[in-house]
C-alpha positions as YAML, in Angstrom:
chain: A
units: angstrom
residues:
- id: 1
  name: UNK
  ca: [34.98, 9.29, -1.48]
- id: 2
  name: UNK
  ca: [31.82, 9.23, -3.56]
- id: 3
  name: UNK
  ca: [28.69, 7.43, -2.38]
- id: 4
  name: UNK
  ca: [27.56, 4.26, -4.14]
- id: 5
  name: UNK
  ca: [23.95, 3.11, -4.24]
- id: 6
  name: UNK
  ca: [23.96, -0.68, -4.54]
- id: 7
  name: UNK
  ca: [20.90, -2.05, -6.31]
- id: 8
  name: UNK
  ca: [20.07, -5.70, -6.79]
- id: 9
  name: UNK
  ca: [18.28, -6.34, -10.07]
- id: 10
  name: UNK
  ca: [14.50, -6.56, -9.79]
- id: 11
  name: UNK
  ca: [12.67, -9.89, -9.80]
- id: 12
  name: UNK
  ca: [13.40, -12.09, -12.79]
- id: 13
  name: UNK
  ca: [11.64, -15.06, -14.32]
- id: 14
  name: UNK
  ca: [14.32, -17.32, -12.78]
- id: 15
  name: UNK
  ca: [13.77, -15.92, -9.28]
- id: 16
  name: UNK
  ca: [10.16, -17.06, -9.48]
- id: 17
  name: UNK
  ca: [11.01, -20.53, -10.77]
- id: 18
  name: UNK
  ca: [13.65, -21.16, -8.07]
- id: 19
  name: UNK
  ca: [16.46, -21.77, -10.57]
- id: 20
  name: UNK
  ca: [20.08, -20.76, -9.99]
- id: 21
  name: UNK
  ca: [20.46, -18.74, -13.18]
- id: 22
  name: UNK
  ca: [24.06, -17.68, -12.80]
- id: 23
  name: UNK
  ca: [25.37, -16.23, -16.04]
- id: 24
  name: UNK
  ca: [22.74, -17.69, -18.34]
- id: 25
  name: UNK
  ca: [21.61, -15.28, -21.02]
- id: 26
  name: UNK
  ca: [18.02, -14.50, -21.90]
- id: 27
  name: UNK
  ca: [16.73, -14.13, -18.33]
- id: 28
  name: UNK
  ca: [14.59, -11.01, -18.09]
- id: 29
  name: UNK
  ca: [12.52, -9.22, -15.47]
- id: 30
  name: UNK
  ca: [8.99, -10.52, -15.05]
- id: 31
  name: UNK
  ca: [5.95, -8.24, -14.70]
- id: 32
  name: UNK
  ca: [6.52, -7.80, -10.97]
- id: 33
  name: UNK
  ca: [10.20, -7.15, -11.59]
- id: 34
  name: UNK
  ca: [9.44, -4.38, -14.07]
- id: 35
  name: UNK
  ca: [7.19, -2.72, -11.48]
- id: 36
  name: UNK
  ca: [9.93, -3.09, -8.87]
- id: 37
  name: UNK
  ca: [12.49, -1.51, -11.21]
- id: 38
  name: UNK
  ca: [10.22, 1.50, -11.73]
- id: 39
  name: UNK
  ca: [9.77, 1.82, -7.97]
- id: 40
  name: UNK
  ca: [13.55, 1.83, -7.41]
- id: 41
  name: UNK
  ca: [13.90, 4.37, -10.20]
- id: 42
  name: UNK
  ca: [11.33, 6.56, -8.45]
- id: 43
  name: UNK
  ca: [13.23, 6.38, -5.16]
- id: 44
  name: UNK
  ca: [16.39, 7.54, -6.93]
- id: 45
  name: UNK
  ca: [14.74, 10.17, -9.13]
- id: 46
  name: UNK
  ca: [15.50, 12.90, -6.58]
- id: 47
  name: UNK
  ca: [19.18, 11.93, -6.42]
- id: 48
  name: UNK
  ca: [21.26, 13.31, -9.32]
- id: 49
  name: UNK
  ca: [23.41, 10.30, -10.20]
- id: 50
  name: UNK
  ca: [26.83, 10.84, -11.72]
- id: 51
  name: UNK
  ca: [26.94, 7.34, -13.21]
- id: 52
  name: UNK
  ca: [24.99, 4.10, -13.45]
- id: 53
  name: UNK
  ca: [27.10, 0.96, -13.86]
- id: 54
  name: UNK
  ca: [25.58, -2.48, -14.35]
- id: 55
  name: UNK
  ca: [26.39, -6.13, -14.69]
- id: 56
  name: UNK
  ca: [26.11, -7.01, -18.39]
- id: 57
  name: UNK
  ca: [23.33, -9.56, -17.81]
- id: 58
  name: UNK
  ca: [19.86, -8.60, -19.05]
- id: 59
  name: UNK
  ca: [18.05, -8.50, -15.71]
- id: 60
  name: UNK
  ca: [20.56, -5.99, -14.36]
- id: 61
  name: UNK
  ca: [20.62, -3.85, -17.51]
- id: 62
  name: UNK
  ca: [16.82, -3.69, -17.53]
- id: 63
  name: UNK
  ca: [16.79, -2.52, -13.92]
- id: 64
  name: UNK
  ca: [19.55, 0.01, -14.62]
- id: 65
  name: UNK
  ca: [17.69, 1.32, -17.69]
- id: 66
  name: UNK
  ca: [14.65, 2.14, -15.54]
- id: 67
  name: UNK
  ca: [16.87, 4.07, -13.12]
- id: 68
  name: UNK
  ca: [18.45, 6.07, -15.96]
- id: 69
  name: UNK
  ca: [15.07, 6.93, -17.50]
- id: 70
  name: UNK
  ca: [13.98, 8.56, -14.23]
- id: 71
  name: UNK
  ca: [17.06, 10.76, -13.94]
- id: 72
  name: UNK
  ca: [16.75, 14.47, -14.74]
- id: 73
  name: UNK
  ca: [19.98, 14.53, -16.72]
- id: 74
  name: UNK
  ca: [20.90, 12.36, -19.67]
- id: 75
  name: UNK
  ca: [22.83, 9.27, -18.56]
- id: 76
  name: UNK
  ca: [23.82, 6.04, -20.23]
- id: 77
  name: UNK
  ca: [24.11, 2.67, -18.55]
- id: 78
  name: UNK
  ca: [27.72, 1.51, -18.49]
- id: 79
  name: UNK
  ca: [28.35, -2.22, -18.13]
- id: 80
  name: UNK
  ca: [31.30, -3.90, -16.48]
- id: 81
  name: UNK
  ca: [32.08, -7.62, -16.63]
- id: 82
  name: UNK
  ca: [33.66, -7.25, -13.20]
- id: 83
  name: UNK
  ca: [30.13, -6.91, -11.80]
- id: 84
  name: UNK
  ca: [28.74, -10.05, -13.43]
- id: 85
  name: UNK
  ca: [27.17, -12.83, -11.39]
- id: 86
  name: UNK
  ca: [29.32, -15.53, -9.81]
- id: 87
  name: UNK
  ca: [30.18, -18.34, -12.22]
- id: 88
  name: UNK
  ca: [28.32, -21.24, -10.61]
- id: 89
  name: UNK
  ca: [29.67, -23.70, -13.17]
- id: 90
  name: UNK
  ca: [27.87, -27.05, -13.16]
- id: 91
  name: UNK
  ca: [25.33, -25.69, -10.66]
- id: 92
  name: UNK
  ca: [24.02, -23.17, -13.16]
- id: 93
  name: UNK
  ca: [20.50, -23.84, -14.38]
- id: 94
  name: UNK
  ca: [19.63, -26.28, -11.60]
- id: 95
  name: UNK
  ca: [16.90, -25.71, -9.04]
- id: 96
  name: UNK
  ca: [17.76, -24.48, -5.55]
- id: 97
  name: UNK
  ca: [15.68, -27.33, -4.12]
- id: 98
  name: UNK
  ca: [17.89, -29.85, -5.92]
- id: 99
  name: UNK
  ca: [21.13, -28.05, -5.03]
- id: 100
  name: UNK
  ca: [20.22, -27.98, -1.33]
- id: 101
  name: UNK
  ca: [20.77, -31.78, -1.30]
- id: 102
  name: UNK
  ca: [24.35, -31.42, -2.54]
- id: 103
  name: UNK
  ca: [27.15, -31.88, 0.00]
- id: 104
  name: UNK
  ca: [28.70, -28.59, -1.16]
- id: 105
  name: UNK
  ca: [25.54, -26.68, -0.17]
- id: 106
  name: UNK
  ca: [26.47, -26.75, 3.53]
- id: 107
  name: UNK
  ca: [29.92, -25.40, 2.73]
- id: 108
  name: UNK
  ca: [28.36, -22.56, 0.73]
- id: 109
  name: UNK
  ca: [26.36, -21.62, 3.82]
- id: 110
  name: UNK
  ca: [29.05, -22.14, 6.47]
- id: 111
  name: UNK
  ca: [32.40, -21.63, 4.74]
- id: 112
  name: UNK
  ca: [31.84, -19.77, 1.45]
- id: 113
  name: UNK
  ca: [35.41, -18.42, 1.47]
- id: 114
  name: UNK
  ca: [36.62, -21.97, 0.81]
- id: 115
  name: UNK
  ca: [34.08, -22.87, -1.89]
- id: 116
  name: UNK
  ca: [34.84, -23.28, -5.58]
- id: 117
  name: UNK
  ca: [31.82, -24.28, -7.63]
- id: 118
  name: UNK
  ca: [32.36, -27.37, -9.81]
- id: 119
  name: UNK
  ca: [33.59, -26.18, -13.22]
- id: 120
  name: UNK
  ca: [33.03, -22.63, -11.95]
- id: 121
  name: UNK
  ca: [34.41, -19.78, -9.88]
- id: 122
  name: UNK
  ca: [35.64, -19.61, -6.30]
- id: 123
  name: UNK
  ca: [33.45, -17.40, -4.13]
- id: 124
  name: UNK
  ca: [36.57, -15.65, -2.84]
- id: 125
  name: UNK
  ca: [37.57, -14.83, -6.43]
- id: 126
  name: UNK
  ca: [34.07, -13.50, -7.12]
- id: 127
  name: UNK
  ca: [34.21, -11.29, -4.03]
- id: 128
  name: UNK
  ca: [37.64, -9.90, -4.89]
- id: 129
  name: UNK
  ca: [36.57, -9.23, -8.49]
- id: 130
  name: UNK
  ca: [33.37, -7.36, -7.58]
- id: 131
  name: UNK
  ca: [34.88, -5.35, -4.72]
- id: 132
  name: UNK
  ca: [37.74, -4.27, -7.00]
- id: 133
  name: UNK
  ca: [35.27, -3.21, -9.71]
- id: 134
  name: UNK
  ca: [33.16, -1.16, -7.28]
- id: 135
  name: UNK
  ca: [36.21, 0.56, -5.81]
- id: 136
  name: UNK
  ca: [37.57, 1.29, -9.29]
- id: 137
  name: UNK
  ca: [34.33, 2.95, -10.42]
- id: 138
  name: UNK
  ca: [33.99, 4.79, -7.11]
- id: 139
  name: UNK
  ca: [37.45, 6.32, -7.53]
- id: 140
  name: UNK
  ca: [36.67, 7.23, -11.16]
- id: 141
  name: UNK
  ca: [33.38, 8.91, -10.23]
- id: 142
  name: UNK
  ca: [35.00, 10.90, -7.43]
- id: 143
  name: UNK
  ca: [37.85, 12.01, -9.67]
- id: 144
  name: UNK
  ca: [35.37, 13.24, -12.29]
- id: 145
  name: UNK
  ca: [32.58, 14.64, -10.09]
- id: 146
  name: UNK
  ca: [34.03, 15.24, -6.62]
- id: 147
  name: UNK
  ca: [33.63, 13.60, -3.20]
- id: 148
  name: UNK
  ca: [29.91, 14.44, -2.90]
- id: 149
  name: UNK
  ca: [29.03, 12.53, -6.08]
- id: 150
  name: UNK
  ca: [26.53, 9.68, -5.93]
- id: 151
  name: UNK
  ca: [26.45, 6.80, -8.40]
- id: 152
  name: UNK
  ca: [24.50, 3.56, -8.76]
- id: 153
  name: UNK
  ca: [25.81, 0.01, -9.15]
- id: 154
  name: UNK
  ca: [23.30, -2.61, -10.34]
- id: 155
  name: UNK
  ca: [24.34, -6.21, -9.88]
- id: 156
  name: UNK
  ca: [23.39, -9.56, -8.31]
- id: 157
  name: UNK
  ca: [22.74, -10.97, -4.83]
- id: 158
  name: UNK
  ca: [26.03, -12.69, -3.99]
- id: 159
  name: UNK
  ca: [28.20, -9.91, -5.48]
- id: 160
  name: UNK
  ca: [26.27, -7.32, -3.47]
- id: 161
  name: UNK
  ca: [26.65, -9.30, -0.26]
- id: 162
  name: UNK
  ca: [30.37, -9.50, -0.95]
- id: 163
  name: UNK
  ca: [30.59, -5.70, -1.32]
- id: 164
  name: UNK
  ca: [28.58, -5.14, 1.86]
- id: 165
  name: UNK
  ca: [30.69, -7.65, 3.77]
- id: 166
  name: UNK
  ca: [33.85, -5.88, 2.63]
- id: 167
  name: UNK
  ca: [32.45, -2.50, 3.66]
- id: 168
  name: UNK
  ca: [31.53, -3.87, 7.09]
- id: 169
  name: UNK
  ca: [34.93, -5.51, 7.54]
- id: 170
  name: UNK
  ca: [33.36, -8.98, 7.66]
- id: 171
  name: UNK
  ca: [35.19, -12.12, 6.62]
- id: 172
  name: UNK
  ca: [33.64, -13.69, 3.53]
- id: 173
  name: UNK
  ca: [32.59, -16.66, 5.68]
- id: 174
  name: UNK
  ca: [30.13, -14.30, 7.38]
- id: 175
  name: UNK
  ca: [28.57, -12.83, 4.25]
- id: 176
  name: UNK
  ca: [25.63, -15.23, 4.38]
- id: 177
  name: UNK
  ca: [24.48, -13.25, 7.43]
- id: 178
  name: UNK
  ca: [23.63, -10.44, 5.01]
- id: 179
  name: UNK
  ca: [20.52, -10.36, 2.86]
- id: 180
  name: UNK
  ca: [19.71, -8.41, -0.31]
- id: 181
  name: UNK
  ca: [16.32, -8.85, -1.94]
- id: 182
  name: UNK
  ca: [15.50, -8.22, -5.59]
- id: 183
  name: UNK
  ca: [15.13, -4.48, -6.21]
- id: 184
  name: UNK
  ca: [16.58, -3.64, -2.80]
- id: 185
  name: UNK
  ca: [18.76, -0.58, -2.24]
- id: 186
  name: UNK
  ca: [21.85, -0.43, -0.04]
- id: 187
  name: UNK
  ca: [24.10, 2.61, 0.34]
- id: 188
  name: UNK
  ca: [27.84, 2.52, 0.98]
- id: 189
  name: UNK
  ca: [30.45, 5.24, 1.32]
- id: 190
  name: UNK
  ca: [34.07, 4.22, 0.78]
- id: 191
  name: UNK
  ca: [36.43, 6.64, 2.53]
- id: 192
  name: UNK
  ca: [40.17, 6.75, 3.23]
- id: 193
  name: UNK
  ca: [39.35, 6.23, 6.93]
- id: 194
  name: UNK
  ca: [37.27, 3.13, 6.19]
- id: 195
  name: UNK
  ca: [33.99, 2.16, 4.59]
- id: 196
  name: UNK
  ca: [30.55, 2.87, 6.02]
- id: 197
  name: UNK
  ca: [27.23, 1.15, 5.26]
- id: 198
  name: UNK
  ca: [24.53, 3.84, 5.41]
- id: 199
  name: UNK
  ca: [21.62, 1.60, 4.40]
- id: 200
  name: UNK
  ca: [21.15, -2.09, 3.68]
- id: 201
  name: UNK
  ca: [18.39, -4.03, 1.88]
- id: 202
  name: UNK
  ca: [15.83, -1.22, 1.87]
- id: 203
  name: UNK
  ca: [12.64, -1.29, -0.23]
- id: 204
  name: UNK
  ca: [10.94, 1.96, 0.69]
- id: 205
  name: UNK
  ca: [11.87, 5.43, 1.81]
- id: 206
  name: UNK
  ca: [12.94, 8.77, 0.44]
- id: 207
  name: UNK
  ca: [16.55, 8.84, -0.79]
- id: 208
  name: UNK
  ca: [16.65, 12.61, -1.38]
- id: 209
  name: UNK
  ca: [19.01, 12.95, 1.61]
- id: 210
  name: UNK
  ca: [21.74, 11.51, -0.63]
- id: 211
  name: UNK
  ca: [21.55, 14.42, -3.06]
- id: 212
  name: UNK
  ca: [24.40, 16.94, -2.70]
- id: 213
  name: UNK
  ca: [23.15, 20.39, -1.68]
- id: 214
  name: UNK
  ca: [24.94, 23.67, -2.21]
- id: 215
  name: UNK
  ca: [28.61, 23.73, -1.24]
- id: 216
  name: UNK
  ca: [28.17, 21.54, 1.81]
- id: 217
  name: UNK
  ca: [30.93, 18.98, 2.26]
- id: 218
  name: UNK
  ca: [30.15, 15.30, 2.04]
- id: 219
  name: UNK
  ca: [28.90, 13.88, 5.36]
- id: 220
  name: UNK
  ca: [31.72, 12.38, 7.41]
- id: 221
  name: UNK
  ca: [31.72, 8.79, 8.57]
- id: 222
  name: UNK
  ca: [33.24, 7.48, 11.77]
- id: 223
  name: UNK
  ca: [32.47, 10.69, 13.68]
- id: 224
  name: UNK
  ca: [32.92, 10.34, 17.44]
- id: 225
  name: UNK
  ca: [29.47, 10.46, 19.01]
- id: 226
  name: UNK
  ca: [27.73, 9.75, 15.71]
- id: 227
  name: UNK
  ca: [27.55, 13.22, 14.18]
- id: 228
  name: UNK
  ca: [24.44, 15.23, 13.25]
- id: 229
  name: UNK
  ca: [23.29, 13.13, 10.30]
- id: 230
  name: UNK
  ca: [22.77, 14.00, 6.59]
- id: 231
  name: UNK
  ca: [21.25, 17.42, 7.35]
- id: 232
  name: UNK
  ca: [24.50, 18.52, 9.03]
...
């Protein structure tokens, strides 16, 4: 299958204020976030992306726009509601400090698979929605551009942790063990034999090894002994 580069949106004004923004509109990247988005775009500039798909919320679209601007070929940011942030319902807009005193907070940390936010979405439903969206776009990109294609998905923290947990074969109750910072890059390959996480929560480093070269086949995952790496 194609390779997906998972990007969390860069730092937003809400990240700094400690507010659970959720799906609120009008939340943009701050000055640091704009610099972070340009840095991510620079890391991906050497990787010809076949597609860039984003959550429809502004902070993700702004991050995705920076990535597209750095690409050598003309691309447009596609948005997909399936990649939108979890619906935190009545928790939306409240501070994390305040929410940490709620009884439900412990369940979110210890048993997220059983959590439904008041007047909002179940975390299990969010995970299923986002994983399905990523797999749908991955199949579409491969069908159009071949198994060596690379594409970028720009979304939010909890959705990204859900995708990584699925790729690692983790139960959703274990997804809090994963961490994805603003403007971090993770890399996943979804294959018929099973998914592989190639990178997780990275902030620096050359990503040129992701770029397809010549007629070489896509690197295999699950190779006995570990294989020879991306230069194989």
